[in-house]
Tab-separated table of C-alpha atoms in Angstrom:
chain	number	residue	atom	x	y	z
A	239	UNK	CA	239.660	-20.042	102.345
A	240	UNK	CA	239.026	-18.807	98.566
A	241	UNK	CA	239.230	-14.994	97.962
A	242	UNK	CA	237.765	-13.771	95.006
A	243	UNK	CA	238.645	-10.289	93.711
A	244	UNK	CA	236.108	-8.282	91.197
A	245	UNK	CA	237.558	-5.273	89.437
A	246	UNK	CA	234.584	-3.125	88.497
A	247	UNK	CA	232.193	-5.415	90.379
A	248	UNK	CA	229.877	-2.503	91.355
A	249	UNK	CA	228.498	-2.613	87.352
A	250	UNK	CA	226.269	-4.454	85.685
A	251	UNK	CA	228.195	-7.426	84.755
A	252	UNK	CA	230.222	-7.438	87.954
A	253	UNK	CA	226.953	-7.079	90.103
A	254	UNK	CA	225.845	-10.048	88.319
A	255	UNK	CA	228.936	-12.217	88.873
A	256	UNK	CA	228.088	-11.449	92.599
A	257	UNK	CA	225.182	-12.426	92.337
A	258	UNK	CA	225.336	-15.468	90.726
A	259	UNK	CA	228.371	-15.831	93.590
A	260	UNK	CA	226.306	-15.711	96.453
A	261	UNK	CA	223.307	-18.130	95.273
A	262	UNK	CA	222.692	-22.182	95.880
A	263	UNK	CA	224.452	-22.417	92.421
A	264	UNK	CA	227.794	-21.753	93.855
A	265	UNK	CA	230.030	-25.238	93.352
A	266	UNK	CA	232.641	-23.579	95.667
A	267	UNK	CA	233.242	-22.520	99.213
A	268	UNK	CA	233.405	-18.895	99.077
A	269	UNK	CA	235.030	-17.149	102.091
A	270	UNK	CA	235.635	-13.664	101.095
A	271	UNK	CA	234.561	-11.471	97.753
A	272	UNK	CA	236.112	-8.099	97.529
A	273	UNK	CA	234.138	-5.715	95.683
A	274	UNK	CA	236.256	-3.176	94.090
A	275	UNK	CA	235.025	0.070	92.468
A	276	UNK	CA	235.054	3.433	91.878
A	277	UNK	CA	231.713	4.100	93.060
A	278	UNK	CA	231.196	3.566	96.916
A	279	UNK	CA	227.643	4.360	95.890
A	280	UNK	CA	227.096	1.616	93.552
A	281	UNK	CA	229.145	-0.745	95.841
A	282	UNK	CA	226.958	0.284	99.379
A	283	UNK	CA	223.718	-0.381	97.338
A	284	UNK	CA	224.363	-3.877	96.387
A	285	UNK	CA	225.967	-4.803	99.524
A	286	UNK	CA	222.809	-3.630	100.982
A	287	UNK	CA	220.748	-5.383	98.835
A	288	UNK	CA	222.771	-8.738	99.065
A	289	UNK	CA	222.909	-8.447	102.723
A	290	UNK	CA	226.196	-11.361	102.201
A	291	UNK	CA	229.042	-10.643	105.038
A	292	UNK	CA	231.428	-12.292	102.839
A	293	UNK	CA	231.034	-8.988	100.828
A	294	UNK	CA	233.902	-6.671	101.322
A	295	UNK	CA	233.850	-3.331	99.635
A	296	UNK	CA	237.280	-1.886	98.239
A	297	UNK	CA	237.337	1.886	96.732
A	298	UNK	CA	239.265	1.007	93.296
A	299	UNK	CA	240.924	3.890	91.186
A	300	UNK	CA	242.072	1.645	88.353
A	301	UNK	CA	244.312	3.880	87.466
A	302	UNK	CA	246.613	4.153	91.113
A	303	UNK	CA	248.881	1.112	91.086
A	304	UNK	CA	249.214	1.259	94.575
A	305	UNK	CA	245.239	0.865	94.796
A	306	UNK	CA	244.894	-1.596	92.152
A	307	UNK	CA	247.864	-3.904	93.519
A	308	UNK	CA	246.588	-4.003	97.272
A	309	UNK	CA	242.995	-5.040	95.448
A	310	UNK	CA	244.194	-8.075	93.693
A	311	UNK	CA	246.809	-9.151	96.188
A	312	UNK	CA	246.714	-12.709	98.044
A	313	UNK	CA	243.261	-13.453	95.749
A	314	UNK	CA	242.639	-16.483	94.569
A	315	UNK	CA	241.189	-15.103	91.629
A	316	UNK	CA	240.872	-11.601	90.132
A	317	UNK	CA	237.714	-11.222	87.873
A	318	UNK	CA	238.317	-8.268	85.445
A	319	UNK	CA	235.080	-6.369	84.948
A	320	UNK	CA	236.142	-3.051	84.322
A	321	UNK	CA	235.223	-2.271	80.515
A	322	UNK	CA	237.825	-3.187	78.124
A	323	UNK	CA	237.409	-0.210	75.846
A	324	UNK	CA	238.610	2.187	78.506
A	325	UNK	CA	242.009	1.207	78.108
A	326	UNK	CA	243.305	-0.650	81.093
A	327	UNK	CA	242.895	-4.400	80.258
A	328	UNK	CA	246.366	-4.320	79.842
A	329	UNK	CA	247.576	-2.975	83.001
A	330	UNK	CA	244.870	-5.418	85.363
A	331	UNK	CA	246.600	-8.340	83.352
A	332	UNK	CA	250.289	-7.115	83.910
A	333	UNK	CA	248.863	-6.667	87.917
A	334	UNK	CA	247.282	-9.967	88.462
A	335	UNK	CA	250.919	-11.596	86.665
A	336	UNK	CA	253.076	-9.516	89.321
A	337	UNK	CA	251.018	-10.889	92.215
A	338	UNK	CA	250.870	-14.527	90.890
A	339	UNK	CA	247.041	-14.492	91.192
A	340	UNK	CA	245.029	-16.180	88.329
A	341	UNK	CA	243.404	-13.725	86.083
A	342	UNK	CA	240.322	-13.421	83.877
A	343	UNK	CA	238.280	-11.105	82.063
A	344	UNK	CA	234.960	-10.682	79.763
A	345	UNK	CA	236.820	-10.235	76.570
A	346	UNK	CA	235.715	-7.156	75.098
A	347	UNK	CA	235.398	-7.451	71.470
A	348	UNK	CA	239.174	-9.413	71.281
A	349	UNK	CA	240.415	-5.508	71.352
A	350	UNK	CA	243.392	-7.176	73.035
A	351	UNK	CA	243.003	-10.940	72.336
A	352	UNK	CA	246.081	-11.117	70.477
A	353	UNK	CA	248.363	-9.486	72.707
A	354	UNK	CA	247.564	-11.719	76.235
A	355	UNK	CA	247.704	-14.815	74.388
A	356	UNK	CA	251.065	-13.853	72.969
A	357	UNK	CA	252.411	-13.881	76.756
A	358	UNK	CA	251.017	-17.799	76.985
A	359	UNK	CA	254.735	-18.581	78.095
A	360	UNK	CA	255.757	-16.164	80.222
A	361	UNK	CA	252.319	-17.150	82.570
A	362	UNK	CA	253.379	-20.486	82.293
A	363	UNK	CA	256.904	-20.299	83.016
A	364	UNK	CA	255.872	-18.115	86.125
A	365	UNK	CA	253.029	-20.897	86.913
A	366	UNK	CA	249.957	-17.910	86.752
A	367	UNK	CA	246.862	-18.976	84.715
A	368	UNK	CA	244.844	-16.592	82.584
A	369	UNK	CA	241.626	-16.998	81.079
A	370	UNK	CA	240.211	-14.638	78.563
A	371	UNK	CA	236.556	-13.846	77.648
A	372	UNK	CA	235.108	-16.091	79.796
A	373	UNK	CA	231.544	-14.799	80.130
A	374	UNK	CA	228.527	-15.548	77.297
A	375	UNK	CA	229.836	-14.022	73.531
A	376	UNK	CA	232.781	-14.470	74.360
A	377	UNK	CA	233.171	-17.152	76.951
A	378	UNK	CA	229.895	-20.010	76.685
A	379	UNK	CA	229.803	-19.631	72.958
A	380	UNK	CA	233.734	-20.684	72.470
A	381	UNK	CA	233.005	-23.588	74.648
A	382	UNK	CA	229.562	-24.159	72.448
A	383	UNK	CA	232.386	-24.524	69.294
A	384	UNK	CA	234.873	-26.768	71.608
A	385	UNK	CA	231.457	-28.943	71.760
A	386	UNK	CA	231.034	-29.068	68.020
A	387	UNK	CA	234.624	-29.503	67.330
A	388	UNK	CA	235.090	-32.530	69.359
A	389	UNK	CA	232.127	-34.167	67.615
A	390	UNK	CA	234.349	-33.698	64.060
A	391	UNK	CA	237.193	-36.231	63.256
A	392	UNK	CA	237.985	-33.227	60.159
A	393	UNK	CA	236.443	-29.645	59.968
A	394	UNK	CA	235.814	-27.674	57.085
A	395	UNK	CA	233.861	-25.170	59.048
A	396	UNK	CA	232.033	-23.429	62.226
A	397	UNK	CA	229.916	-20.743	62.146
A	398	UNK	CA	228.786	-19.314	65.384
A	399	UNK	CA	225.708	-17.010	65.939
A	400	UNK	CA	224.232	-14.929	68.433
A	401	UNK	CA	220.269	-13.554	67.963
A	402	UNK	CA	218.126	-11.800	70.553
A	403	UNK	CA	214.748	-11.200	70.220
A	404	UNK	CA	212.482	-8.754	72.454
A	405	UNK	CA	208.944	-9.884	73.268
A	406	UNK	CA	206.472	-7.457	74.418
A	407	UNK	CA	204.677	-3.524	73.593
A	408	UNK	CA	207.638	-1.616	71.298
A	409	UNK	CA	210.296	0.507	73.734
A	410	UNK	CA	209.829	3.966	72.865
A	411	UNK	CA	213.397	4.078	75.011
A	412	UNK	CA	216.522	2.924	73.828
A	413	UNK	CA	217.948	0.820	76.274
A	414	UNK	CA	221.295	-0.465	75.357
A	415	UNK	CA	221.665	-4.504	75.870
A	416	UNK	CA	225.395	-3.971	76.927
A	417	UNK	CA	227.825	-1.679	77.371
A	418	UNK	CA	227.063	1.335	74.893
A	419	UNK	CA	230.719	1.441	73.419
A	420	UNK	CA	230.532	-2.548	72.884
A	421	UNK	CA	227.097	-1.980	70.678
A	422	UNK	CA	228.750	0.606	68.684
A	423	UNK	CA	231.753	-1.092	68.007
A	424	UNK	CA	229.787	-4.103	66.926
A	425	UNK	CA	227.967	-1.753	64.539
A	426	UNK	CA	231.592	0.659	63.250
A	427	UNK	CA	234.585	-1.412	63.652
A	428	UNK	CA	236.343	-3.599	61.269
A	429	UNK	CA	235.800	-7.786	62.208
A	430	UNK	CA	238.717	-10.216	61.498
A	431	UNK	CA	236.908	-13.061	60.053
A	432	UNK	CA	238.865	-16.928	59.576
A	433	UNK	CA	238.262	-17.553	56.052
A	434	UNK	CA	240.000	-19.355	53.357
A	435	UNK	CA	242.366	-20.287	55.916
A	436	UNK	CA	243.264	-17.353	57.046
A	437	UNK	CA	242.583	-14.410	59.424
A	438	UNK	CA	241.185	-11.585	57.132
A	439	UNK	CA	239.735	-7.691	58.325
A	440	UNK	CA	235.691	-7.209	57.117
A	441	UNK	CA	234.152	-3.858	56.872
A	442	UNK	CA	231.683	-2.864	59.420
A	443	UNK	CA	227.942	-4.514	58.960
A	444	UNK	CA	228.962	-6.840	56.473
A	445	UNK	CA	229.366	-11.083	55.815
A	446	UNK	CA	224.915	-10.214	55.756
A	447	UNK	CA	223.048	-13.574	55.893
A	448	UNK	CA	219.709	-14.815	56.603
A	449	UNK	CA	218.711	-17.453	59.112
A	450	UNK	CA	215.451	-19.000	59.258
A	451	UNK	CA	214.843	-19.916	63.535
A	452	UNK	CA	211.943	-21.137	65.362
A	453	UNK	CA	209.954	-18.431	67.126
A	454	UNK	CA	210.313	-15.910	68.571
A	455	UNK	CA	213.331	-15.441	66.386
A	456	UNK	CA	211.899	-16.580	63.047
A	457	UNK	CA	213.636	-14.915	59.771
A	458	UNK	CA	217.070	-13.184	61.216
A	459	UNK	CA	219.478	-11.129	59.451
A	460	UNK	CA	222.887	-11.414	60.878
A	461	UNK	CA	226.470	-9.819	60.217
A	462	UNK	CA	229.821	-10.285	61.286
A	463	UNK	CA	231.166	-8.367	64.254
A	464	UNK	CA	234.258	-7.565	65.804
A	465	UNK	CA	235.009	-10.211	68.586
A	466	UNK	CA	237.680	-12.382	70.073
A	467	UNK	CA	236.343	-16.292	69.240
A	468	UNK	CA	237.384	-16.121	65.635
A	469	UNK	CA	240.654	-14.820	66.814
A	470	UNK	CA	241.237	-18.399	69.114
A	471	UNK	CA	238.808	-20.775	68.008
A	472	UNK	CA	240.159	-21.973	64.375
A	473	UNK	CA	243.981	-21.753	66.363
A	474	UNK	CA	243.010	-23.947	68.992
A	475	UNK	CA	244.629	-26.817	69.822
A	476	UNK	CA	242.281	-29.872	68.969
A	477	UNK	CA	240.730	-27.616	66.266
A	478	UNK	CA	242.982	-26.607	63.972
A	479	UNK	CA	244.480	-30.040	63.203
A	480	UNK	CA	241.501	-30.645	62.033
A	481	UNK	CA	241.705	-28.655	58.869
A	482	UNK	CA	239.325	-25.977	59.790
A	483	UNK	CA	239.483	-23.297	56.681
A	484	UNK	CA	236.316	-20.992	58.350
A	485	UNK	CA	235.440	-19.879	61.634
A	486	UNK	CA	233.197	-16.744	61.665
A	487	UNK	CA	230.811	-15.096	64.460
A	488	UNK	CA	227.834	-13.338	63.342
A	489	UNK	CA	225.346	-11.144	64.949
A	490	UNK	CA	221.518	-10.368	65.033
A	491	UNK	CA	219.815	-8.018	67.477
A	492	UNK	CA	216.074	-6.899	67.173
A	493	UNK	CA	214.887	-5.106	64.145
A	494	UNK	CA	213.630	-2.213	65.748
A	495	UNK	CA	217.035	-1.756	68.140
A	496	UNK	CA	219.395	-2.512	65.413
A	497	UNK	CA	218.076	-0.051	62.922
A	498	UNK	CA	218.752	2.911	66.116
A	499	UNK	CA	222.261	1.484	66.387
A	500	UNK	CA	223.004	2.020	62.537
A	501	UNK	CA	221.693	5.207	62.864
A	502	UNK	CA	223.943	5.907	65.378
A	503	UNK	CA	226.383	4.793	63.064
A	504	UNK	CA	225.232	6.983	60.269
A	505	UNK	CA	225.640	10.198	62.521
A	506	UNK	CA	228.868	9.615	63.484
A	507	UNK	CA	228.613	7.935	67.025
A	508	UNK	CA	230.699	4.886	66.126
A	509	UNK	CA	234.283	6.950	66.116
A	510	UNK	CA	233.628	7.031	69.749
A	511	UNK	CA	236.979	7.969	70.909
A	512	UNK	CA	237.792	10.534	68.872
A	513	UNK	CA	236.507	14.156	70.474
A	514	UNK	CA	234.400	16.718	69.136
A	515	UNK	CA	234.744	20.421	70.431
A	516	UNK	CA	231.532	22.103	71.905
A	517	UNK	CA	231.533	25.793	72.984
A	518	UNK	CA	235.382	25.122	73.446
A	519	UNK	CA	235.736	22.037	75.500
A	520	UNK	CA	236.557	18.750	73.856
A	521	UNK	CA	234.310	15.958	74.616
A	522	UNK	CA	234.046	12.206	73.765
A	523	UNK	CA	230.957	11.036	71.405
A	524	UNK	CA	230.701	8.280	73.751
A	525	UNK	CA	230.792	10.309	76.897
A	526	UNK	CA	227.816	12.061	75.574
A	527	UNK	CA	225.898	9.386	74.109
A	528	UNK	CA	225.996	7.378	77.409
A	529	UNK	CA	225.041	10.310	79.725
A	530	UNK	CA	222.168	11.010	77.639
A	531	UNK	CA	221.006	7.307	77.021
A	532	UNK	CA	221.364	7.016	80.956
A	533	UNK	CA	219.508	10.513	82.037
A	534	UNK	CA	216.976	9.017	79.373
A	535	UNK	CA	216.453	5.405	80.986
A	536	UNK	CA	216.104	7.507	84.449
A	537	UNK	CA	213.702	10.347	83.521
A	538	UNK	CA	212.066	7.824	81.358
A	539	UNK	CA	211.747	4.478	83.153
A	540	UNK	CA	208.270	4.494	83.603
A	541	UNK	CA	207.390	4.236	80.119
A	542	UNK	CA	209.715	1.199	79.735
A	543	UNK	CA	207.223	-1.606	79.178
A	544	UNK	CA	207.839	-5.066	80.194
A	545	UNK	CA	210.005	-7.007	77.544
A	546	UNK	CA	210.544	-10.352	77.566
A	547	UNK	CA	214.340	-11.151	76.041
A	548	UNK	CA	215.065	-14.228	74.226
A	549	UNK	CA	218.758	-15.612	73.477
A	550	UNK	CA	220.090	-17.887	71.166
A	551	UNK	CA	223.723	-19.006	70.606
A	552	UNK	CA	223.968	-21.255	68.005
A	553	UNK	CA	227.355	-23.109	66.000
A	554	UNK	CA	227.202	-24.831	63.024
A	555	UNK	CA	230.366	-27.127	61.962
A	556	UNK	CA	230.498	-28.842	58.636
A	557	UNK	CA	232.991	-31.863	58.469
A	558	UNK	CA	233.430	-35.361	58.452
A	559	UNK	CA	232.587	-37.897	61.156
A	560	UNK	CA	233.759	-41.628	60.875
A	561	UNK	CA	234.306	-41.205	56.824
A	562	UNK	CA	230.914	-39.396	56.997
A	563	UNK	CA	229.959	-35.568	55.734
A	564	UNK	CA	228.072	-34.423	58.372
A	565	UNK	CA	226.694	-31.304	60.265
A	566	UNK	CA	227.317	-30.884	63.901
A	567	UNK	CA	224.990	-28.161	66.197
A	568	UNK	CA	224.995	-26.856	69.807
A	569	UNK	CA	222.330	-24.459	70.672
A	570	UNK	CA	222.331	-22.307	73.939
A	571	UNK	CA	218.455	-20.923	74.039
A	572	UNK	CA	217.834	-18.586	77.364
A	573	UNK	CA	214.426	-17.429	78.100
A	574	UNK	CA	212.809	-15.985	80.440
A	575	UNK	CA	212.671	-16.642	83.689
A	576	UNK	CA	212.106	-15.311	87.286
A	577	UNK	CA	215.964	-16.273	88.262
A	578	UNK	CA	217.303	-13.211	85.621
A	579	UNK	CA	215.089	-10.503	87.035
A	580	UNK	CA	218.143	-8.798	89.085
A	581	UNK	CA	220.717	-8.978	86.132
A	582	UNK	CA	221.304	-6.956	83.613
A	583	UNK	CA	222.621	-9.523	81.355
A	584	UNK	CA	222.191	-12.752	83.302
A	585	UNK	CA	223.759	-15.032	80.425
A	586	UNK	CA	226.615	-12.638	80.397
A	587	UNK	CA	227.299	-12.458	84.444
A	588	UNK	CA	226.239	-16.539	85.333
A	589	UNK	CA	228.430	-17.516	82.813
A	590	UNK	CA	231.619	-15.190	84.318
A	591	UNK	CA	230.629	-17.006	87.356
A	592	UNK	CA	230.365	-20.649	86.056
A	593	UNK	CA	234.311	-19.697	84.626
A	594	UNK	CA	235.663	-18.841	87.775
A	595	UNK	CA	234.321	-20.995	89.699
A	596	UNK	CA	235.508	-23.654	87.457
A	597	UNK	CA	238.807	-22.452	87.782
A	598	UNK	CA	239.213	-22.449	91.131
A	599	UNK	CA	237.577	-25.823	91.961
A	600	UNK	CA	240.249	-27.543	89.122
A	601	UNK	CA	243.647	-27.985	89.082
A	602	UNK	CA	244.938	-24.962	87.078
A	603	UNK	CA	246.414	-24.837	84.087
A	604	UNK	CA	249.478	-22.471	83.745
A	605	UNK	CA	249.611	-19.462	80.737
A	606	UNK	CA	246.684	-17.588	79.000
A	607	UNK	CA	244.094	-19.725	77.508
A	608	UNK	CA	240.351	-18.476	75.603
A	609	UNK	CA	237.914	-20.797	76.767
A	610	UNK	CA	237.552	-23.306	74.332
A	611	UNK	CA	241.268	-23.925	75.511
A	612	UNK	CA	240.501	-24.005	79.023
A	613	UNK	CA	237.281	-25.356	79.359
A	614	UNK	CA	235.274	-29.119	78.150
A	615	UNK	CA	231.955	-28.991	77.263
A	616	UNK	CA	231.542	-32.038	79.677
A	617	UNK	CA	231.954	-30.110	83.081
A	618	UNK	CA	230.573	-26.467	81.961
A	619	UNK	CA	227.267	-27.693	80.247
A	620	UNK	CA	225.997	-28.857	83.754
A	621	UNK	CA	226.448	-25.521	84.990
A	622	UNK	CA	224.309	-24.158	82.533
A	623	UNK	CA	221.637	-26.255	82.914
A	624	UNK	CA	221.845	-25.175	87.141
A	625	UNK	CA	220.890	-21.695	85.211
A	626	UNK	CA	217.900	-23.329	83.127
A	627	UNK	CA	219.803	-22.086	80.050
A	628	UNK	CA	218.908	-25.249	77.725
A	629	UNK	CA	221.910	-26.806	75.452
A	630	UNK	CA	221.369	-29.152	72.602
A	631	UNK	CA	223.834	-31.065	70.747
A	632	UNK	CA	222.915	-32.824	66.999
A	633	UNK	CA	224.791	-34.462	64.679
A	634	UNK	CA	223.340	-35.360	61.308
A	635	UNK	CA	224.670	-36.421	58.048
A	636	UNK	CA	224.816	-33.945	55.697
């Protein structure tokens, strides 16, 4: 009898964990997934479209305790999808501790990394286990680094990149790749960075290099953004023995796309949070920006063309190997393919999935872990390749 509880699972990356739940790929028996949400709407269509009886639906204000306790209780799991920049990561994590139920979430930019790690031994003391940013950028790409890592006897460095590429007539709509407040804090926030040794704050949009990839990425510009890998990865156990001295996460999205997020930027969407008054009521920038870009995408959709979306997730760790410089690489590419056509952000979602399933089929390990603490490269990589998401490893002498 497994239980598995989805906070948020009515939106886009919740819709996709079920998804990916419900398919041949699952590698456990699933007896019950509660789908919790604040939108019965959202929650009746997918049911509907699933057409899975192990689907229950549970109406979820996040913010009633009394609601949000009953919804995790007696899970096996609870799978945090509600958005981490509306504030309650905190409060789902201090739930699922109270009802001893094993926790995990998508990340969220590492807005509050720092803090659930810190609580490592009060989960394990009180035998709960907690996994954090367990779905593609976060999640896959810290276990991509755990793969390079292990292939290093010392480590000077890892770099880790992600690049998308759009293929197909231009997009005269904007259409968001994730969550609209995750884009703009990529774009406006601060990044900590690993370097020199040490965990240091980078402006917004900068750390700018170029990267020369096969099509249909070819010449990329990335930049460092705010997320939670270079918070864990250079700490981790197995890892920082090492000697590591750099870890840093860079990203690249398509030309086109990333010069509408700067601009954005430029006209003051990235201080998201903070209100604005019009015609005497205070609104949020991001409030606004999301209604529109949604009314847009609906009034609109017809003049979406077809798009094909190409991923790559890429690190790069310099060290030594048996007395040896050399240059160790894992690549994640995803392209297209007929499996992704219900997701939003299939990588995103099937990874999620792939975590918590491998969490429940495994003995558990007590206190709060990021992946590449949690996780071997040895067990998750066939799981990816279930998803036709292709993984290479090299090693070469530098």
């Amino acid at each position: 009898m497994t239980t598995i509880t989805l906070l948020g699972g009515a939106g886009f990356m919740g819709a996709g964990i079920v998804r990916d739940l419900v398919s041949d790929r699952a590698i456990i028996d699933i007896t019950t997934i509660r789908l919790c949400d604040a939108s019965r709407p959202r929650m009746e269509s997918l049911a509907a479209e699933l057409a899975d009886p192990r689907i229950v639906l549970v109406d979820l204000d996040v913010t009633d305790p009394a609601q949000l306790n009953a919804a995790i209780a007696d899970a096996d799991i609870c799978i945090n999808c509600v958005p981490t920049l509306l504030g309650f990561q905190m409060a789902i994590f201090e739930a699922a501790f109270a009802a001893k139920v094993p926790y995990m979430d998508l990340g969220g930019l590492g807005t509050f990394t720092v803090k659930q790690i810190a609580e490592h031994e009060r989960f394990k003391a009180a035998g709960v286990t907690a996994v954090l940013g367990a779905g593609s950028d976060p999640g896959m790409s810290n276990v991509i680094c755990r793969a390079v890592a292990d292939e290093l006897d010392e480590i000077d460095r890892i770099n880790l990149y992600w690049a998308a590429e759009l293929i197909g007539d231009e997009n005269p709509i904007l259409v968001p790749p994730y969550s609209v407040s995750t884009v703009l804090a990529e774009y406006a926030h601060p990044s900590t960075q690993f370097l020199d040794g040490a965990h240091v704050t980078c402006a917004p949009m900068t750390g700018v290099e170029i990267v020369d990839l096969p099509e249909p990425w070819g010449r990329c510009e990335f930049m460092y953004s705010p997320h939670s890998e270079q918070l864990t990865v250079p700490l981790a156990e197995g890892i920082s023995e090492k000697g590591i001295k750099e870890f840093t996460w860079k990203l690249h999205l398509p030309h086109r796309e990333h010069e509408a997020w700067v601009g954005l930027v430029k006209a003051g969407f990235g201080e998201f949070d903070d209100p604005v008054e019009v015609n005497g009521v205070k609104v949020k920038p991001l409030d606004v920006l999301s209604k529109v870009i949604q009314r847009n995408i609906e009034r609109h959709g017809d003049r979406i063309p077809e798009q094909q979306s190409h991923e790559i997730h890429f690190a790069i760790g310099h060290g030594r190997k048996n007395g040896k410089q050399v240059i160790a690489r894992c690549d994640v590419v995803v392209t297209p393919d007929a499996m992704y056509a219900p997701y939003v952000d299939a990588c995103t979602s099937m990874n999620a999935s792939i975590a918590a399933q491998l969490i429940l089929k495994y003995p558990k390990k007590p206190g709060v872990y990021a992946p590449e603490s949690y996780f071997d490269a040895e067990t998750y990589f066939p799981e990816l390749d279930k998803r036709k998401f292709k993984v290479t490893k090299t090693v070469v002498e530098a």
